[in-house]
Short mmCIF file of C-alpha atoms and ligand atoms in Angstrom, two decimals:
data_model
loop_
_atom_site.label_atom_id
_atom_site.label_comp_id
_atom_site.label_asym_id
_atom_site.label_seq_id
_atom_site.Cartn_x
_atom_site.Cartn_y
_atom_site.Cartn_z
CA UNK A 11 79.72 102.31 99.92
CA UNK A 12 83.18 103.81 100.32
CA UNK A 13 84.71 100.40 101.01
CA UNK A 14 82.74 98.96 98.10
CA UNK A 15 84.17 101.29 95.52
CA UNK A 16 87.75 100.86 96.75
CA UNK A 17 87.28 97.10 96.61
CA UNK A 18 85.87 97.42 93.07
CA UNK A 19 88.88 99.51 92.02
CA UNK A 20 91.18 96.88 93.51
CA UNK A 21 89.42 94.00 91.74
CA UNK A 22 89.41 95.85 88.43
CA UNK A 23 93.15 96.55 88.62
CA UNK A 24 93.69 92.84 89.30
CA UNK A 25 91.50 92.10 86.26
CA UNK A 26 93.49 94.61 84.15
CA UNK A 27 90.28 96.46 83.24
CA UNK A 28 90.97 100.01 82.15
CA UNK A 29 87.37 100.94 81.35
CA UNK A 30 83.90 99.56 80.75
CA UNK A 31 84.80 98.20 77.33
CA UNK A 32 87.32 95.72 78.75
CA UNK A 33 86.44 92.10 79.33
CA UNK A 34 88.86 91.47 82.21
CA UNK A 35 91.16 88.46 82.53
CA UNK A 36 88.30 86.27 83.63
CA UNK A 37 86.04 87.60 80.85
CA UNK A 38 82.41 88.62 80.76
CA UNK A 39 82.82 92.02 82.38
CA UNK A 40 82.11 94.29 79.39
CA UNK A 41 79.71 97.08 80.35
CA UNK A 42 80.69 97.18 84.01
CA UNK A 43 82.70 100.24 85.10
CA UNK A 44 86.47 99.79 84.90
CA UNK A 45 89.29 101.48 86.82
CA UNK A 46 88.99 104.86 85.06
CA UNK A 47 85.23 105.17 85.65
CA UNK A 48 85.46 103.89 89.23
CA UNK A 49 88.29 106.23 90.19
CA UNK A 50 86.39 109.19 88.74
CA UNK A 51 83.22 108.08 90.54
CA UNK A 52 85.10 107.77 93.83
CA UNK A 53 86.48 111.28 93.45
CA UNK A 54 83.04 112.64 92.50
CA UNK A 55 81.70 111.10 95.69
CA UNK A 56 84.33 113.00 97.64
CA UNK A 57 86.60 110.11 98.52
CA UNK A 58 90.10 110.90 99.78
CA UNK A 59 92.43 110.17 96.83
CA UNK A 60 95.03 108.79 99.24
CA UNK A 61 92.64 106.01 100.20
CA UNK A 62 92.25 105.10 96.55
CA UNK A 63 96.04 104.91 96.12
CA UNK A 64 96.82 103.09 99.34
CA UNK A 65 93.91 100.69 99.72
CA UNK A 66 92.86 100.33 96.09
CA UNK A 67 95.80 100.57 93.72
CA UNK A 68 98.70 99.60 95.96
CA UNK A 69 96.91 96.65 97.52
CA UNK A 70 95.83 95.47 94.07
CA UNK A 71 99.38 95.62 92.72
CA UNK A 72 100.64 93.64 95.72
CA UNK A 73 98.18 90.91 94.74
CA UNK A 74 99.21 91.19 91.08
CA UNK A 75 102.86 90.90 92.20
CA UNK A 76 102.02 87.73 94.13
CA UNK A 77 100.26 86.26 91.10
CA UNK A 78 103.26 87.15 88.91
CA UNK A 79 105.67 85.46 91.32
CA UNK A 80 103.39 82.41 91.49
CA UNK A 81 103.35 82.37 87.66
CA UNK A 82 99.55 82.75 87.62
CA UNK A 83 100.10 86.01 85.76
CA UNK A 84 102.57 86.60 82.93
CA UNK A 85 104.16 89.83 81.68
CA UNK A 86 101.19 90.95 79.50
CA UNK A 87 98.82 90.44 82.46
CA UNK A 88 101.09 92.40 84.77
CA UNK A 89 101.44 95.10 82.13
CA UNK A 90 97.65 95.39 81.72
CA UNK A 91 97.21 95.76 85.48
CA UNK A 92 100.11 98.19 85.74
CA UNK A 93 98.62 100.30 82.93
CA UNK A 94 95.32 100.61 84.78
CA UNK A 95 97.31 101.93 87.76
CA UNK A 96 99.07 104.42 85.48
CA UNK A 97 95.72 105.64 84.13
CA UNK A 98 94.29 105.89 87.64
CA UNK A 99 97.34 107.85 88.77
CA UNK A 100 96.90 110.29 85.87
CA UNK A 101 93.34 111.00 87.08
CA UNK A 102 94.42 111.17 90.72
CA UNK A 103 97.62 113.22 90.39
CA UNK A 104 96.09 116.73 90.62
CA UNK A 105 93.86 115.65 93.52
CA UNK A 106 96.79 114.08 95.38
CA UNK A 107 98.78 117.29 95.04
CA UNK A 108 95.85 119.19 96.55
CA UNK A 109 95.28 116.67 99.32
CA UNK A 110 98.84 117.23 100.52
CA UNK A 111 99.90 113.63 100.07
CA UNK A 112 103.63 113.93 100.00
CA UNK A 113 105.45 111.42 97.85
CA UNK A 114 107.62 108.92 99.74
CA UNK A 115 110.63 110.08 97.75
CA UNK A 116 111.77 111.05 94.29
CA UNK A 117 113.02 108.40 91.86
CA UNK A 118 114.65 109.26 88.55
CA UNK A 119 114.53 106.45 85.98
CA UNK A 120 116.35 105.88 82.71
CA UNK A 121 117.21 103.16 80.25
CA UNK A 122 120.93 103.61 79.70
CA UNK A 123 122.89 104.84 76.69
CA UNK A 124 122.54 102.74 73.53
CA UNK A 125 119.53 100.82 74.81
CA UNK A 126 116.04 101.36 73.40
CA UNK A 127 114.23 98.76 75.52
CA UNK A 128 111.85 100.71 77.69
CA UNK A 129 108.89 98.42 78.39
CA UNK A 130 110.33 97.02 81.63
CA UNK A 131 111.53 100.42 82.76
CA UNK A 132 108.05 101.84 82.12
CA UNK A 133 106.51 99.12 84.29
CA UNK A 134 108.97 99.89 87.07
CA UNK A 135 107.98 103.59 86.82
CA UNK A 136 104.28 102.76 87.08
CA UNK A 137 104.71 100.40 90.02
CA UNK A 138 106.89 102.93 91.85
CA UNK A 139 104.23 105.61 91.27
CA UNK A 140 101.59 103.21 92.54
CA UNK A 141 103.72 102.65 95.64
CA UNK A 142 103.69 106.40 96.35
CA UNK A 143 106.95 107.64 94.85
CA UNK A 144 107.36 110.66 92.60
CA UNK A 145 108.91 109.35 89.40
CA UNK A 146 110.87 111.32 86.82
CA UNK A 147 111.24 109.23 83.70
CA UNK A 148 114.13 110.32 81.50
CA UNK A 149 113.25 107.81 78.78
CA UNK A 150 115.51 105.43 76.89
CA UNK A 151 119.02 105.71 75.42
CA UNK A 152 120.01 108.28 78.02
CA UNK A 153 123.72 109.12 78.19
CA UNK A 154 125.68 109.37 81.45
CA UNK A 155 126.12 113.10 80.77
CA UNK A 156 122.36 113.63 80.44
CA UNK A 157 121.73 111.65 83.61
CA UNK A 158 124.36 113.56 85.59
CA UNK A 159 122.87 116.87 84.44
CA UNK A 160 119.35 115.86 85.50
CA UNK A 161 120.52 114.46 88.84
CA UNK A 162 122.36 117.71 89.53
CA UNK A 163 119.27 119.74 88.59
CA UNK A 164 116.53 117.71 90.26
CA UNK A 165 118.29 115.98 93.17
CA UNK A 166 116.32 112.71 93.21
CA UNK A 167 116.66 110.40 96.20
CA UNK A 168 117.07 107.42 93.89
CA UNK A 169 118.34 106.82 90.39
CA UNK A 170 117.01 103.71 88.65
CA UNK A 171 118.94 102.42 85.64
CA UNK A 172 117.60 99.80 83.26
CA UNK A 173 119.43 97.80 80.57
CA UNK A 174 118.27 94.88 78.43
CA UNK A 175 121.38 94.30 76.34
CA UNK A 176 124.63 92.76 77.49
CA UNK A 177 126.35 95.43 75.39
CA UNK A 178 124.66 98.32 77.22
CA UNK A 179 125.19 97.04 80.77
CA UNK A 180 128.56 98.76 80.77
CA UNK A 181 126.81 102.13 80.39
CA UNK A 182 125.50 101.59 83.92
CA UNK A 183 129.06 101.47 85.22
CA UNK A 184 129.93 104.54 83.13
CA UNK A 185 126.94 106.39 84.57
CA UNK A 186 127.94 105.61 88.16
CA UNK A 187 131.50 106.67 87.35
CA UNK A 188 130.24 109.95 85.85
CA UNK A 189 128.13 110.62 88.95
CA UNK A 190 131.24 110.13 91.10
CA UNK A 191 133.31 112.43 88.88
CA UNK A 192 130.60 115.10 89.18
CA UNK A 193 130.68 114.77 93.00
CA UNK A 194 127.11 113.46 93.04
CA UNK A 195 127.58 109.78 93.84
CA UNK A 196 126.89 110.16 97.57
CA UNK A 197 123.84 112.35 96.88
CA UNK A 198 121.74 109.65 95.21
CA UNK A 199 121.16 105.93 95.73
CA UNK A 200 121.53 103.98 92.50
CA UNK A 201 119.53 100.87 91.78
CA UNK A 202 119.80 98.84 88.62
CA UNK A 203 117.69 96.22 86.84
CA UNK A 204 116.94 94.55 83.54
CA UNK A 205 117.28 90.97 82.31
CA UNK A 206 121.08 90.74 81.85
CA UNK A 207 121.87 92.42 85.18
CA UNK A 208 122.12 90.81 88.61
CA UNK A 209 122.80 91.55 92.26
CA UNK A 210 126.43 90.53 91.71
CA UNK A 211 126.75 92.93 88.79
CA UNK A 212 125.22 95.70 90.91
CA UNK A 213 127.87 95.14 93.57
CA UNK A 214 130.62 94.94 90.95
CA UNK A 215 129.79 98.35 89.46
CA UNK A 216 129.16 100.05 92.80
CA UNK A 217 125.35 100.38 92.61
CA UNK A 218 123.39 100.42 95.87
CA UNK A 219 120.83 97.82 94.86
CA UNK A 220 119.40 95.51 92.24
CA UNK A 221 115.73 94.90 91.46
CA UNK A 222 114.82 91.67 89.74
CA UNK A 223 111.41 92.95 88.68
CA UNK A 224 109.22 95.99 89.25
CA UNK A 225 107.95 94.84 92.64
CA UNK A 226 111.43 93.95 93.76
CA UNK A 227 112.53 97.44 92.68
CA UNK A 228 109.98 98.94 95.09
CA UNK A 229 111.15 96.60 97.86
CA UNK A 230 114.80 97.59 97.29
CA UNK A 231 113.98 101.31 97.24
CA UNK A 232 111.99 100.97 100.47
CA UNK A 233 114.80 99.01 102.13
CA UNK A 234 117.42 101.56 101.12
CA UNK A 235 115.17 104.34 102.38
CA UNK A 236 114.79 102.65 105.76
CA UNK A 237 118.56 102.27 106.04
CA UNK A 238 118.81 106.03 105.36
CO1 B1M B 9 115.29 93.50 71.83
N1 B1M B 9 116.52 92.20 72.59
N2 B1M B 9 116.68 94.16 70.66
N3 B1M B 9 113.92 94.69 71.18
N4 B1M B 9 114.06 92.52 72.86
C1 B1M B 9 116.04 91.40 73.71
C2 B1M B 9 116.36 92.06 75.03
C3 B1M B 9 116.84 90.04 73.49
C4 B1M B 9 117.04 89.22 74.77
C5 B1M B 9 116.13 89.22 72.37
C6 B1M B 9 116.88 87.95 72.05
O1 B1M B 9 117.82 87.97 71.32
N5 B1M B 9 116.47 86.84 72.59
C7 B1M B 9 118.18 90.57 72.85
C8 B1M B 9 119.27 90.92 73.84
C9 B1M B 9 120.42 89.93 73.83
C10 B1M B 9 121.44 90.33 74.81
O2 B1M B 9 122.02 91.37 74.76
N6 B1M B 9 121.69 89.44 75.74
C11 B1M B 9 117.67 91.78 72.08
C12 B1M B 9 118.34 92.36 71.00
C13 B1M B 9 119.61 91.65 70.55
C14 B1M B 9 117.89 93.52 70.34
C15 B1M B 9 118.52 94.23 69.17
C16 B1M B 9 120.06 94.38 69.22
C17 B1M B 9 118.04 93.52 67.92
C18 B1M B 9 118.65 94.03 66.65
O3 B1M B 9 118.38 95.11 66.22
N7 B1M B 9 119.52 93.19 66.07
C19 B1M B 9 117.84 95.62 69.21
C20 B1M B 9 118.61 96.62 70.09
C21 B1M B 9 118.02 97.99 70.02
C22 B1M B 9 118.63 98.86 71.10
O4 B1M B 9 118.21 98.81 72.22
N8 B1M B 9 119.64 99.62 70.71
C23 B1M B 9 116.54 95.28 69.87
C24 B1M B 9 115.36 95.96 69.66
C25 B1M B 9 114.16 95.67 70.24
C26 B1M B 9 112.86 96.38 69.92
C27 B1M B 9 113.04 97.89 69.66
C28 B1M B 9 112.28 95.74 68.67
C29 B1M B 9 111.96 96.00 71.14
C30 B1M B 9 112.00 97.04 72.28
C31 B1M B 9 110.76 97.90 72.30
C32 B1M B 9 110.72 98.73 73.55
O5 B1M B 9 111.19 98.39 74.62
N9 B1M B 9 110.10 99.89 73.39
C33 B1M B 9 112.65 94.74 71.62
C34 B1M B 9 112.04 93.81 72.49
C35 B1M B 9 110.56 94.02 72.78
C36 B1M B 9 112.75 92.72 73.04
C37 B1M B 9 112.21 91.55 73.87
C38 B1M B 9 111.44 90.65 72.90
C39 B1M B 9 111.30 91.88 75.03
C40 B1M B 9 111.88 92.85 76.05
C41 B1M B 9 110.77 93.27 76.99
O6 B1M B 9 110.15 94.31 76.80
N10 B1M B 9 110.43 92.39 77.95
C42 B1M B 9 113.53 90.88 74.41
C43 B1M B 9 113.47 89.37 74.49
C44 B1M B 9 112.83 88.91 75.76
O7 B1M B 9 113.02 89.50 76.83
N11 B1M B 9 112.09 87.85 75.67
C45 B1M B 9 114.57 91.51 73.57
C46 B1M B 9 109.31 92.62 78.84
C47 B1M B 9 109.72 93.50 80.02
C48 B1M B 9 108.50 93.68 80.93
O8 B1M B 9 110.71 92.83 80.75
O9 B1M B 9 112.45 94.55 80.15
O10 B1M B 9 113.09 92.43 81.40
P1 B1M B 9 112.12 93.51 81.14
O11 B1M B 9 111.80 94.28 82.48
C49 B1M B 9 111.50 93.64 83.69
C50 B1M B 9 112.75 93.28 84.52
O12 B1M B 9 113.91 93.08 83.75
C51 B1M B 9 112.84 94.37 85.52
O13 B1M B 9 111.49 94.73 85.76
C52 B1M B 9 110.77 94.66 84.53
C53 B1M B 9 109.35 94.35 84.85
O14 B1M B 9 109.24 93.18 85.63
N12 B1M B 9 113.55 95.62 85.24
C54 B1M B 9 113.98 96.39 86.28
C55 B1M B 9 113.83 96.25 84.09
N13 B1M B 9 114.44 97.40 84.35
C56 B1M B 9 114.55 97.51 85.67
C57 B1M B 9 115.10 98.51 86.47
C58 B1M B 9 115.07 98.34 87.87
C59 B1M B 9 114.53 97.20 88.43
C60 B1M B 9 113.96 96.21 87.66
O15 B1M B 9 115.58 99.23 88.71
C61 B1M B 9 116.02 100.45 88.21
#
């Protein structure tokens, strides 16, 4: 029974089904419980919320990531799946805190100054949460000064910066420079991402890593964490 419900949660994330009203990517699933109902049911049955995160949501998003890389899934599909994970995490968050599941680390995320594009950054936040990280989302159009202040206050392990415009990429460099000026550069690992950025650009501006997409961002964070 326990395994059944985790498997159902996993399959429903893969199908991007938030609740019983959703059809699912393959269609014809209206009326069957979706991720929200299944997660609540699992909790009501006394299931360990960590199991739901690790074996249900995280495993599902690995499969979704594989489908995205294989071009079986496109951005709207990935977004629908990622949103079900976000909704599941909202239900699970208070239970996880109680169950003593410690986050793997704290990641602060922001779309940089002058840039309003936040869809990709929001996906990265959701996938990082699904992978077990505590995520502080500062939003979009966040200035270097605001970022420095929040890093100083909250001491995240990682700072993730997103930019979608060639004109705002330079704000990433400014932000890293401001962190250094504030004496905080060696206190936080900085990873960057967003369509106009690249691994070469990350190296050029002194970032610690570059994530091509949300799953790659998790991989880079995990790698940096292992390196210590
Ligand atoms: Co604008 N926009 N936009 N836009 N917009 C682009 C980016 C553009 C490529 C369209 C085009 O001309 N073909 C172009 C940029 C050109 C350039 O600089 N090279 C552009 C432009 C020019 C503009 C305006 C200047 C238009 C204008 O007003 N004249 C203006 C700028 C506003 C501003 O930011 N100051 C503008 C405005 C907007 C909207 C507000 C209308 C809207 C944004 C809504 C929002 O985000 N809330 C919008 C949108 C939606 C787009 C497109 C159509 C889609 C972007 C998107 O959400 N993609 C885009 C064209 C396109 O990409 N086809 C375009 C989906 C998203 C899931 O992907 O964000 O790449 P992405 O995120 C990915 C990866 O990049 C990566 O993971 C994500 C998930 O896989 N990733 C990270 C992202 N951040 C990461 C961080 C990481 C790691 C990975 O680690 C920290």
